[in-house]
């Protein structure tokens, strides 16, 4: 009765007021008499009016900006993927994406499309939005600096860092002397041109360097610690010098800039002595997500914006203020991690690519159309590498590092990346750098960042101390080795239970490795150790409860699915266990449409389609990561669909084809090590008709006759499935169940899908 009343009320309200609205509109039309109102559709017709409206909407500044953002994100993600696949930092791909979308490629070959997507009058909006992204990013960079480490290792770090700044700075100034007449813009003083070229030569990209150090697993070594500290010291020093250089350029002379520098010093002292203690008190009271309320977040954001605003007013650029605001944030690592999470995704994924593309729109490689200009570009790259690489290497050797470590420090400090583009754009905006020299310097930034990985590989090869992909204790031959790769600690505990049930009684003849991987973009230099500890604590506790010895392996990677398969393949594991992540494209019409779209825009799926691997996974609920791991692993892979797996006492094992015979080996392991009760379903008679399967089952029956049972029923009752702890099934058979929309899928217990 209540539902009928609600429906009746709804119809009365909607119908009655809709009629009232229509009546008012009709009455209102009478008011138009004598006011010369001519309806648009009478003049142009409905279709023309619609077309005119659509064109107006497409040309609206907001529509253009949104189209630009969508295009930029898609292109940046694609080139970032390509960059990761060739072993380079994502930032390389994003830098290339910016150049591709600019006049160097799209603008040259598709000028009409470029003009429509990036009209000149829209570039102002793109620039300001990209600057907001940079301000947020520099705030994050400031927070990522671990000042405690800087204090502890200050002596060596300061010597190496300052040498790596003063040497390339001097070489850059010397280079400016020779190219000033040819490339400096008209009306720009030599001191302005020379100082900007010097600072551009001396910058190091702290975030890219930190990412490379973590990816290569050297963040725990002495080399990793010293190079991170050097980069942090370099960042602080370089930004202070840059602030002074900007002041000099804006003032026009060294003397005129003294007022700006004095104001800047006062501003920095206020931030350190007044604002920082206040923020520390606020941070101490707000070190958890629950206590970090909106008013508290507002305080920190206001600090960021006021700091950026103050530094812009003083004349040393808003980015310096953002960087300093991040550096004085409370030193509580947990607080910094929480706060970074709040702003990093938006700034890095959405806003930062806008900066790369805006830089690309200014980069005109077509201007470097003469052998002489390419020679000058080569000289710029040579000077940049000579100053930064050799300066850092020489300083590191002097303070007592080995040749290998010194060369590695020099190589890493030569990484420029995003920070170089920031400096170049500031110089371009101030009119100090011409389009030609700006383009040459962007090429230099790309080359010096790209060469870091290969140079480190070469150094490791020369000194025959190449970093191993797997720990030495895992590489032993003749033992049954299982690798567990988990994302969350809870999944890691469940996967460990499965591994333990397979090897429990084999003692020293087995090695179980628990591996946790984190994305480089989600890790920060100050919380690597904390993250590793948190990830493994529950898994280690579970291993102690099960009395199962494990080896832990923590890695930071830019490409997790490739890292999993590379570690498993190089470690020559006998079994890889992973948890199933469900595809985000399943369950809704929009999801299916998006899933189809990813086949076009997802490079991995396109490659698999061409090579013929895609067919195995069509309509699969596997997420992309699981799909790639299964495709590229050379050993058996177990994919666990966890439905609160507690025990593995009763196991159900369907055999639908003779190729499923390999599952009997897992049955034997579970019976021997865990005493499990195995029920083998042979509904189509494959087990009875296949000799190898028959012999394997008989061998188990002779040793443990009460632990294995054959079933031939075609219809499996729900009650039977509910009594089972685990179902083990081959990947091919699981695929058949998915395709046939089997009712089993609704009633199965936890499932271990095995690819042989």
XYZ file of C-alpha atoms in Angstrom:
756
model
C 0.000 0.000 0.000
C 2.890 2.356 0.835
C 4.447 1.831 -2.620
C 1.105 2.626 -4.334
C 0.767 5.819 -2.270
C 4.349 6.888 -3.147
C 3.789 6.188 -6.866
C 0.481 8.109 -6.877
C 2.093 11.063 -5.075
C 5.021 11.021 -7.528
C 2.707 11.072 -10.581
C 0.573 13.893 -9.142
C 3.612 16.042 -8.256
C 5.546 15.496 -11.524
C 2.463 15.649 -13.770
C 0.878 18.630 -12.017
C 3.981 20.804 -11.906
C 5.025 19.845 -15.469
C 1.613 21.099 -16.636
C 2.091 24.291 -14.621
C 5.532 24.867 -16.214
C 4.058 24.371 -19.730
C 1.167 26.789 -18.992
C 3.566 29.504 -17.711
C 5.784 29.161 -20.832
C 2.772 29.482 -23.154
C 1.537 32.549 -21.263
C 5.056 33.978 -21.321
C 5.160 33.791 -25.133
C 2.321 36.309 -25.232
C 4.593 38.815 -23.525
C 6.888 38.772 -26.624
C 4.331 40.680 -28.730
C 5.733 44.032 -29.853
C 9.306 43.263 -28.705
C 10.666 42.262 -32.192
C 11.550 38.744 -31.040
C 12.459 36.514 -34.027
C 13.015 32.799 -33.225
C 16.362 31.475 -34.583
C 14.813 28.353 -36.088
C 12.550 30.470 -38.332
C 15.576 32.223 -39.876
C 17.951 29.291 -40.235
C 15.961 26.105 -39.769
C 16.341 23.614 -36.924
C 19.313 21.689 -38.385
C 21.352 24.810 -39.179
C 20.627 26.149 -35.722
C 21.847 22.877 -34.185
C 25.040 22.944 -36.297
C 25.714 26.562 -35.349
C 25.203 25.735 -31.679
C 27.550 22.720 -31.867
C 30.301 24.740 -33.580
C 29.933 27.448 -30.947
C 30.231 24.824 -28.194
C 33.311 23.249 -29.826
C 35.038 26.637 -30.023
C 34.234 27.610 -26.457
C 37.482 28.063 -24.440
C 36.420 25.478 -21.857
C 35.599 22.863 -24.535
C 38.976 23.479 -26.217
C 40.808 23.185 -22.885
C 39.039 19.911 -22.009
C 39.811 18.485 -25.477
C 43.452 19.487 -25.000
C 43.641 17.820 -21.568
C 42.043 14.572 -22.827
C 44.404 14.399 -25.822
C 47.460 15.241 -23.746
C 46.735 12.619 -21.071
C 46.147 9.859 -23.663
C 49.294 10.692 -25.652
C 51.416 11.139 -22.507
C 50.260 7.780 -21.092
C 51.053 6.036 -24.387
C 54.557 7.456 -24.695
C 55.106 6.855 -20.976
C 54.238 3.178 -21.594
C 56.690 3.003 -24.521
C 59.353 4.623 -22.339
C 58.845 2.058 -19.549
C 59.003 -0.835 -22.021
C 62.457 0.251 -23.216
C 63.703 0.662 -19.662
C 63.514 4.452 -19.457
C 61.799 6.682 -16.862
C 58.197 7.645 -17.679
C 59.221 11.299 -17.790
C 61.204 10.620 -20.999
C 58.027 9.446 -22.738
C 56.066 12.433 -21.436
C 58.749 14.820 -22.681
C 58.662 13.148 -26.109
C 54.832 13.310 -26.083
C 55.054 17.079 -25.639
C 57.402 17.420 -28.614
C 55.226 15.115 -30.766
C 52.102 17.229 -30.119
C 53.989 20.443 -30.834
C 55.148 22.062 -34.082
C 58.043 19.597 -34.400
C 55.752 16.766 -35.598
C 51.947 17.180 -35.465
C 52.196 20.901 -36.165
C 54.505 20.259 -39.119
C 52.613 17.406 -40.809
C 49.053 18.095 -39.615
C 48.908 21.897 -39.244
C 45.105 22.116 -39.521
C 44.558 19.599 -36.717
C 47.226 21.288 -34.582
C 45.659 24.708 -35.188
C 42.221 23.386 -34.221
C 43.429 21.626 -31.060
C 45.960 24.256 -29.957
C 44.776 27.645 -31.266
C 47.084 30.466 -30.220
C 44.458 32.228 -28.108
C 43.998 29.043 -26.022
C 47.650 28.671 -25.055
C 47.305 31.163 -22.195
C 44.796 28.909 -20.416
C 47.027 25.882 -21.019
C 50.049 27.731 -19.662
C 48.367 28.883 -16.443
C 46.895 25.441 -15.772
C 50.294 23.837 -16.368
C 51.856 26.364 -13.970
C 49.361 25.326 -11.273
C 50.416 21.722 -11.911
C 54.077 22.713 -11.587
C 53.424 24.590 -8.340
C 51.774 21.494 -6.844
C 54.561 19.274 -8.191
C 57.339 21.476 -6.778
C 55.497 21.408 -3.447
C 55.651 17.593 -3.569
C 59.357 17.675 -4.522
C 60.055 19.883 -1.526
C 58.217 17.440 0.754
C 60.118 14.470 -0.698
C 63.417 15.903 0.491
C 64.561 14.028 3.577
C 66.427 16.784 5.415
C 67.496 14.382 8.187
C 69.485 12.333 5.692
C 70.932 15.559 4.346
C 72.173 16.480 7.830
C 73.661 13.043 8.506
C 75.600 12.858 5.239
C 76.102 16.563 4.665
C 79.897 16.652 4.299
C 80.429 14.368 1.302
C 77.107 15.348 -0.241
C 77.805 19.074 -0.136
C 81.286 18.644 -1.656
C 79.996 16.482 -4.540
C 76.829 18.509 -5.021
C 78.485 21.907 -5.092
C 81.239 20.625 -7.394
C 78.523 19.265 -9.688
C 76.988 22.744 -9.802
C 79.976 25.111 -10.016
C 81.841 23.154 -12.729
C 78.954 22.868 -15.243
C 77.840 26.407 -14.309
C 81.274 27.745 -15.276
C 81.330 25.694 -18.487
C 77.830 26.919 -19.349
C 78.911 30.518 -18.789
C 81.950 29.899 -21.005
C 79.741 28.413 -23.726
C 77.478 31.464 -23.517
C 80.512 33.649 -24.286
C 81.016 31.903 -27.640
C 77.380 31.662 -28.745
C 76.025 34.950 -27.358
C 76.191 36.886 -30.651
C 74.597 34.084 -32.663
C 71.828 32.896 -30.354
C 71.032 35.426 -27.609
C 67.795 37.392 -28.275
C 68.207 41.043 -29.202
C 68.353 43.363 -26.181
C 69.341 40.634 -23.709
C 72.459 41.375 -21.668
C 75.283 38.842 -21.616
C 75.032 38.391 -17.840
C 71.370 37.326 -18.140
C 72.026 34.963 -21.058
C 75.182 33.525 -19.484
C 73.685 32.977 -16.028
C 70.672 31.151 -17.443
C 72.833 28.929 -19.612
C 74.985 28.209 -16.560
C 72.100 27.243 -14.279
C 70.534 25.159 -17.062
C 73.773 23.163 -17.308
C 73.970 22.590 -13.529
C 70.480 21.326 -12.703
C 69.769 17.722 -11.631
C 66.320 16.110 -11.737
C 65.884 14.899 -8.165
C 62.564 13.005 -8.742
C 63.852 11.146 -11.829
C 67.144 10.301 -10.123
C 65.353 9.039 -6.996
C 63.077 6.883 -9.175
C 66.031 5.312 -11.008
C 67.810 4.593 -7.715
C 64.719 2.851 -6.300
C 64.011 0.924 -9.513
C 67.549 -0.448 -9.628
C 67.353 -1.553 -6.013
C 70.335 0.513 -4.866
C 68.358 2.734 -2.472
C 69.548 0.590 0.475
C 73.219 0.749 -0.509
C 75.834 3.332 0.437
C 75.855 4.496 -3.193
C 72.079 5.005 -3.193
C 72.141 6.961 0.066
C 74.939 9.284 -1.030
C 73.513 9.975 -4.493
C 70.031 10.741 -3.107
C 71.621 13.102 -0.573
C 73.734 14.742 -3.305
C 70.659 15.256 -5.464
C 68.745 16.761 -2.532
C 71.609 19.150 -1.766
C 71.873 19.931 -5.481
C 68.144 20.673 -5.665
C 68.222 23.103 -2.741
C 71.385 24.859 -3.936
C 70.309 25.051 -7.577
C 66.907 26.533 -6.722
C 68.507 29.149 -4.496
C 70.931 30.053 -7.297
C 68.060 30.095 -9.794
C 66.137 32.496 -7.543
C 69.178 34.800 -7.492
C 69.613 34.508 -11.275
C 65.940 35.401 -11.857
C 66.338 38.405 -9.558
C 69.408 39.560 -11.507
C 67.699 39.077 -14.885
C 64.565 40.962 -13.829
C 66.549 43.781 -12.210
C 68.871 44.049 -15.214
C 72.061 44.190 -13.171
C 73.770 42.603 -10.178
C 73.506 45.809 -8.137
C 69.822 46.297 -8.928
C 69.057 42.745 -7.890
C 70.404 43.254 -4.346
C 67.032 44.623 -3.188
C 65.285 41.498 -4.499
C 67.889 39.199 -2.934
C 67.579 40.961 0.455
C 63.777 40.583 0.334
C 64.227 36.931 -0.665
C 66.525 36.286 2.309
C 63.979 37.906 4.684
C 61.216 35.795 3.135
C 63.230 32.558 3.530
C 64.079 33.388 7.167
C 60.403 34.045 7.955
C 59.452 30.719 6.396
C 62.120 28.841 8.372
C 61.862 30.615 11.731
C 58.164 31.533 11.947
C 56.060 29.427 9.557
C 57.927 26.126 9.959
C 57.531 25.836 13.785
C 53.821 26.642 13.443
C 53.328 23.970 10.758
C 55.236 21.460 12.907
C 52.734 21.926 15.740
C 49.812 21.492 13.344
C 51.459 18.428 11.774
C 52.108 16.755 15.141
C 48.379 16.943 15.865
C 47.405 15.695 12.381
C 49.616 12.710 11.573
C 46.765 10.348 10.606
C 44.166 10.463 7.829
C 41.404 10.778 10.413
C 42.953 13.822 12.096
C 43.948 15.484 8.810
C 40.639 17.358 8.512
C 39.660 19.855 5.840
C 40.533 22.947 7.954
C 44.021 21.477 8.548
C 44.450 20.701 4.840
C 43.329 24.277 4.099
C 46.107 25.622 6.365
C 48.797 23.748 4.424
C 47.369 24.656 1.022
C 47.168 28.305 2.051
C 50.798 28.115 3.154
C 51.720 26.742 -0.265
C 49.760 29.391 -2.177
C 50.892 32.301 0.003
C 54.518 31.157 -0.262
C 54.261 30.879 -4.057
C 52.507 34.267 -4.226
C 55.111 35.952 -2.014
C 58.050 34.602 -4.029
C 56.374 35.702 -7.279
C 55.832 39.235 -5.883
C 59.432 39.435 -4.669
C 60.611 38.464 -8.143
C 62.163 34.989 -7.643
C 59.317 32.953 -9.247
C 56.349 31.191 -7.668
C 57.946 27.744 -8.142
C 60.678 28.583 -5.634
C 58.003 29.476 -3.094
C 56.202 26.186 -3.734
C 59.454 24.250 -3.355
C 60.309 26.021 -0.084
C 56.777 25.472 1.271
C 57.198 21.731 0.663
C 60.648 21.663 2.265
C 59.404 23.235 5.536
C 56.446 20.881 5.925
C 56.492 18.822 9.157
C 59.225 16.161 9.008
C 56.834 13.417 10.122
C 57.156 10.893 7.253
C 53.656 9.520 7.773
C 52.160 12.999 7.579
C 54.098 13.841 4.425
C 53.072 10.579 2.789
C 49.370 11.209 3.520
C 49.530 14.790 2.273
C 51.446 13.874 -0.884
C 48.776 11.273 -1.701
C 46.146 14.014 -1.610
C 47.718 16.113 -4.335
C 50.210 13.981 -6.284
C 47.791 12.061 -8.513
C 46.048 15.172 -9.820
C 49.293 17.107 -10.289
C 51.277 14.254 -11.904
C 48.592 12.491 -13.965
C 46.474 15.458 -15.097
C 48.314 18.750 -14.752
C 52.003 17.910 -15.242
C 51.552 16.462 -18.772
C 50.098 19.866 -19.720
C 53.479 21.387 -18.887
C 55.306 18.860 -21.082
C 53.023 19.631 -24.011
C 53.252 23.377 -23.438
C 57.042 22.964 -23.555
C 56.653 20.878 -26.716
C 54.600 23.645 -28.341
C 57.567 25.953 -27.803
C 60.091 23.408 -29.069
C 60.558 23.678 -32.827
C 63.061 21.033 -33.881
C 62.397 22.108 -37.487
C 64.370 25.299 -36.729
C 67.510 23.185 -36.258
C 67.677 22.689 -40.030
C 71.345 23.335 -40.645
C 74.458 21.168 -39.970
C 75.980 24.092 -38.068
C 72.991 24.272 -35.720
C 73.212 20.521 -35.057
C 76.941 20.954 -34.328
C 76.081 23.643 -31.770
C 73.457 21.296 -30.266
C 76.128 18.587 -30.038
C 78.521 21.017 -28.328
C 75.787 21.960 -25.812
C 75.221 18.265 -25.000
C 78.985 17.701 -24.726
C 79.439 20.664 -22.376
C 76.460 19.561 -20.264
C 77.766 16.001 -19.909
C 81.368 17.077 -19.359
C 80.434 19.533 -16.628
C 77.893 17.495 -14.715
C 79.197 13.950 -15.238
C 82.932 14.595 -14.922
C 82.475 17.256 -12.235
C 80.435 14.899 -10.016
C 82.683 11.915 -10.761
C 85.874 13.829 -9.951
C 84.432 15.218 -6.693
C 83.140 11.764 -5.618
C 86.557 10.208 -6.246
C 88.302 12.961 -4.283
C 86.110 12.392 -1.194
C 86.986 8.685 -1.185
C 84.531 6.730 -3.319
C 85.581 3.895 -5.629
C 85.805 4.444 -9.366
C 82.634 2.433 -9.942
C 80.644 4.420 -7.378
C 82.134 7.722 -8.551
C 81.182 7.046 -12.171
C 77.701 5.938 -11.067
C 77.259 9.139 -9.041
C 78.377 11.202 -12.036
C 75.945 9.391 -14.327
C 72.998 9.826 -11.979
C 73.764 13.488 -11.278
C 73.814 14.077 -15.053
C 70.076 13.244 -15.154
C 68.119 16.420 -15.901
C 64.542 15.482 -16.821
C 61.662 17.695 -15.750
C 63.727 20.129 -13.662
C 65.668 21.166 -16.754
C 62.440 21.945 -18.620
C 61.249 24.060 -15.695
C 64.421 26.178 -15.812
C 64.287 26.491 -19.612
C 60.658 27.607 -19.578
C 61.436 30.257 -16.968
C 64.265 31.526 -19.187
C 62.000 31.492 -22.248
C 59.224 33.388 -20.413
C 61.741 36.023 -19.288
C 62.895 36.442 -22.903
C 66.457 35.362 -22.083
C 66.412 32.282 -24.332
C 65.518 32.386 -28.015
C 63.365 29.661 -29.605
C 66.462 28.132 -31.235
C 68.546 27.869 -28.064
C 65.453 26.747 -26.122
C 64.966 23.871 -28.601
C 68.653 22.890 -28.406
C 68.513 22.830 -24.619
C 65.331 20.686 -24.634
C 67.160 18.179 -26.871
C 70.050 18.234 -24.394
C 67.647 17.524 -21.515
C 66.201 14.536 -23.394
C 69.618 13.113 -24.303
C 71.162 13.458 -20.838
C 68.119 11.893 -19.168
C 67.894 9.070 -21.732
C 71.574 8.157 -21.397
C 71.409 7.560 -17.623
C 70.100 3.973 -17.776
C 72.417 2.710 -20.536
C 75.406 4.461 -18.912
C 74.737 2.743 -15.572
C 74.452 -0.614 -17.353
C 77.779 0.028 -19.090
C 79.500 0.949 -15.808
C 78.177 -2.205 -14.112
C 79.342 -4.291 -17.089
C 82.833 -2.776 -17.130
C 83.314 -3.380 -13.421
C 81.719 -6.856 -13.662
C 79.487 -6.163 -10.699
C 76.137 -6.210 -12.399
C 73.215 -6.074 -10.027
C 71.498 -9.444 -9.873
C 67.772 -9.581 -10.490
C 67.308 -12.102 -7.672
C 69.094 -12.592 -4.323
C 71.921 -15.140 -4.276
C 70.143 -17.461 -1.814
C 67.241 -17.892 -4.256
C 69.382 -18.877 -7.252
C 70.351 -22.327 -5.923
C 69.566 -25.265 -8.204
C 67.889 -28.579 -7.359
C 65.210 -27.209 -5.028
C 61.479 -26.767 -5.627
C 61.057 -23.010 -5.704
C 57.814 -21.046 -5.353
C 57.520 -17.303 -5.915
C 54.591 -15.476 -4.312
C 53.874 -12.048 -5.764
C 51.340 -10.036 -3.778
C 49.940 -6.512 -3.780
C 48.247 -6.371 -0.373
C 49.540 -8.121 2.799
C 46.217 -10.004 3.173
C 46.614 -11.540 -0.282
C 50.213 -12.344 0.561
C 49.101 -14.291 3.660
C 46.566 -16.326 1.653
C 49.047 -17.094 -1.122
C 51.537 -18.215 1.529
C 48.960 -20.701 2.853
C 48.645 -22.198 -0.635
C 52.422 -22.408 -1.051
C 52.818 -23.950 2.402
C 50.234 -26.646 1.644
C 52.278 -27.654 -1.412
C 55.712 -27.920 0.289
C 55.046 -28.199 4.038
C 56.907 -31.506 4.593
C 59.718 -31.013 2.109
C 61.781 -28.913 4.514
C 65.152 -27.828 3.136
C 64.339 -29.028 -0.379
C 62.127 -25.992 -1.055
C 62.492 -22.233 -1.273
C 59.458 -19.967 -0.868
C 59.985 -16.338 -1.853
C 57.453 -13.649 -0.977
C 57.790 -10.647 -3.294
C 56.081 -7.281 -3.010
C 56.365 -4.671 -5.743
C 55.539 -0.974 -5.550
C 55.251 1.496 -8.386
C 58.052 4.057 -8.608
C 55.494 6.829 -8.945
C 53.882 5.808 -5.625
C 57.124 5.661 -3.647
C 59.043 8.481 -2.045
C 62.625 8.552 -0.898
C 61.676 8.966 2.767
C 59.184 6.081 3.114
C 60.749 3.139 1.228
C 61.836 1.367 4.430
C 58.501 1.974 6.167
C 56.555 0.681 3.166
C 58.693 -2.463 2.971
C 58.220 -3.153 6.665
C 54.438 -2.641 6.511
C 54.090 -4.834 3.422
C 55.930 -7.832 4.867
C 55.002 -7.699 8.567
C 51.700 -9.687 8.237
C 53.263 -12.148 5.759
C 56.270 -12.792 8.000
C 53.935 -13.297 10.990
C 51.921 -15.822 8.947
C 55.107 -17.645 7.942
C 56.042 -17.987 11.622
C 52.581 -19.335 12.443
C 52.838 -21.885 9.630
C 56.476 -22.639 10.497
C 57.300 -21.926 6.852
C 60.673 -20.364 6.147
C 60.453 -17.606 3.519
C 62.754 -15.193 1.719
C 61.379 -11.670 1.301
C 62.000 -9.642 -1.828
C 60.957 -5.985 -2.077
C 61.254 -4.112 -5.356
C 60.291 -0.736 -6.753
C 59.441 -0.778 -10.436
C 57.977 1.326 -13.214
C 56.453 -1.755 -14.856
C 55.204 -4.236 -12.260
C 53.891 -7.002 -14.537
C 57.188 -7.115 -16.470
C 59.157 -7.091 -13.208
C 57.170 -10.072 -11.855
C 57.766 -12.203 -14.941
C 61.409 -11.119 -15.252
C 62.122 -12.066 -11.633
C 60.256 -15.381 -11.958
C 61.940 -16.307 -15.242
C 65.476 -15.360 -14.190
C 65.029 -17.068 -10.826
C 63.976 -20.269 -12.622
C 61.082 -20.796 -10.226
C 58.991 -23.950 -10.457
C 55.736 -22.150 -9.611
C 54.557 -18.545 -9.543
C 51.550 -17.711 -7.345
C 49.632 -14.454 -7.811
C 46.283 -13.117 -6.672
C 43.602 -12.294 -9.229
C 42.726 -8.648 -9.711
C 39.333 -8.275 -11.398
C 39.147 -6.274 -14.581
C 37.744 -2.766 -14.154
C 35.960 -3.190 -17.491
C 33.589 -5.983 -16.433
C 30.011 -5.855 -15.205
C 28.510 -2.808 -16.930
C 27.716 -1.710 -20.475
C 30.069 1.266 -20.127
C 32.760 -1.090 -18.784
C 32.407 -3.339 -21.838
C 32.649 -0.343 -24.159
C 35.749 0.883 -22.344
C 37.166 -2.628 -22.350
C 36.750 -2.776 -26.133
C 38.374 0.641 -26.409
C 41.420 -0.520 -24.432
C 42.048 -3.179 -27.072
C 42.697 -0.281 -29.434
C 44.592 2.116 -27.153
C 46.324 -0.439 -24.883
C 49.632 -1.305 -26.570
C 50.011 -4.615 -24.686
C 46.674 -5.878 -25.978
C 47.431 -4.699 -29.502
C 50.744 -6.594 -29.480
C 49.074 -9.739 -28.137
C 46.359 -9.470 -30.792
C 48.972 -9.301 -33.548
C 51.035 -12.181 -32.113
C 47.977 -14.367 -31.581
C 48.063 -14.417 -27.756
C 44.912 -12.333 -27.370
C 42.520 -15.190 -28.193
C 43.272 -16.997 -24.933
C 42.064 -14.064 -22.894
C 39.042 -12.755 -24.799
C 36.097 -12.140 -22.417
C 38.448 -12.919 -19.543
C 37.832 -11.353 -16.119
C 41.602 -11.112 -15.631
C 42.972 -7.649 -15.125
C 45.718 -6.449 -17.472
C 48.517 -7.158 -15.006
C 47.477 -10.785 -14.405
C 46.984 -11.286 -18.130
C 50.506 -10.084 -18.906
C 52.054 -12.196 -16.127
C 50.326 -15.369 -17.377
C 51.311 -14.652 -20.985
C 55.008 -13.986 -20.353
C 55.892 -16.443 -17.557
C 57.931 -19.507 -18.539
C 56.892 -21.632 -15.543
C 53.503 -22.803 -14.208
C 51.450 -19.919 -12.831
C 48.778 -20.241 -10.155
C 46.152 -17.482 -10.061
C 44.187 -17.482 -6.817
C 40.596 -16.265 -6.720
C 40.285 -15.855 -2.970
C 36.920 -16.341 -1.261
C 38.176 -16.171 2.326
C 40.346 -19.286 2.055
C 41.137 -20.588 5.549
C 42.050 -24.271 5.178
C 43.031 -26.467 2.231
C 41.708 -29.782 3.559
C 39.059 -30.534 0.908
C 40.047 -29.872 -2.694
C 37.907 -30.278 -5.801
C 39.786 -30.851 -9.095
C 37.766 -31.031 -12.378
C 39.451 -32.604 -15.422
C 37.799 -31.692 -18.726
C 40.580 -32.698 -21.150
C 43.627 -34.939 -21.247
C 45.776 -31.772 -21.159
C 44.513 -31.272 -17.582
C 46.532 -34.315 -16.456
C 49.277 -32.085 -15.037
C 46.885 -31.183 -12.178
C 47.386 -34.662 -10.658
C 50.937 -33.588 -9.749
C 49.466 -30.799 -7.605
C 47.026 -33.292 -6.070
C 49.981 -35.490 -5.099
C 51.782 -32.540 -3.488
C 48.705 -31.501 -1.480
C 48.127 -35.056 -0.243
C 51.761 -35.651 0.692
C 52.448 -32.268 2.318
C 49.065 -31.233 3.652
C 47.009 -34.443 3.927
C 44.298 -32.903 1.742
C 41.255 -34.865 0.524
C 41.172 -34.577 -3.285
C 38.009 -35.142 -5.338
C 38.711 -35.488 -9.063
C 35.758 -34.833 -11.382
C 35.946 -36.858 -14.598
C 32.569 -36.033 -16.145
C 33.646 -36.612 -19.782
C 35.798 -39.689 -19.075
C 39.147 -38.104 -19.980
C 40.847 -39.328 -16.791
C 39.615 -42.898 -17.358
C 40.691 -42.963 -20.998
C 44.092 -41.287 -20.603
C 46.773 -43.732 -19.510
C 49.129 -41.170 -17.930
C 46.337 -39.770 -15.737
C 45.225 -43.295 -14.737
C 48.758 -44.282 -13.695
C 49.266 -41.060 -11.740
C 45.990 -41.583 -9.838
C 46.857 -45.252 -9.110
C 50.268 -44.226 -7.759
C 48.544 -41.872 -5.282
C 45.972 -44.538 -4.334
C 48.735 -46.988 -3.456
C 50.367 -44.548 -1.052
C 47.288 -42.690 0.277
C 44.157 -44.627 -0.784
C 41.770 -42.594 1.403
C 42.902 -39.190 0.111
C 41.792 -39.246 -3.536
C 38.371 -39.996 -5.008
C 37.096 -40.015 -8.601
C 33.673 -38.574 -9.503
C 31.791 -39.003 -12.772
C 28.649 -36.919 -12.127
C 27.801 -34.399 -14.827
C 25.789 -32.236 -12.445
C 27.650 -30.898 -9.422
C 25.427 -30.064 -6.490
C 25.688 -26.729 -4.754
C 25.947 -28.493 -1.361
C 29.030 -30.394 -2.531
C 30.783 -27.251 -3.744
C 30.023 -25.442 -0.481
C 31.798 -28.213 1.443
C 35.054 -27.722 -0.521
C 37.857 -25.387 0.576
C 39.501 -24.962 -2.800
C 38.936 -25.791 -6.455
C 42.032 -26.332 -8.623
C 41.429 -26.030 -12.356
C 43.521 -25.543 -15.494
C 43.456 -22.201 -17.281
C 41.904 -23.747 -20.415
C 39.117 -25.391 -18.416
C 38.476 -22.176 -16.478
C 38.160 -20.385 -19.791
C 35.547 -22.932 -20.912
C 33.555 -22.365 -17.725
C 33.658 -18.594 -18.325
C 32.544 -18.958 -21.961
C 29.706 -21.367 -21.089
C 28.479 -19.103 -18.227
C 28.576 -22.155 -15.979
C 26.504 -22.050 -12.801
C 29.599 -23.346 -10.995
C 30.979 -19.833 -11.010
C 28.310 -18.737 -8.526
C 28.906 -21.587 -6.076
C 32.597 -22.422 -6.236
C 34.870 -22.044 -3.208
C 38.217 -20.284 -3.611
C 39.741 -21.194 -6.973
C 43.357 -21.805 -7.955
C 43.629 -21.438 -11.743
C 46.844 -23.013 -13.025
C 48.565 -22.317 -16.321
C 50.944 -25.259 -16.998
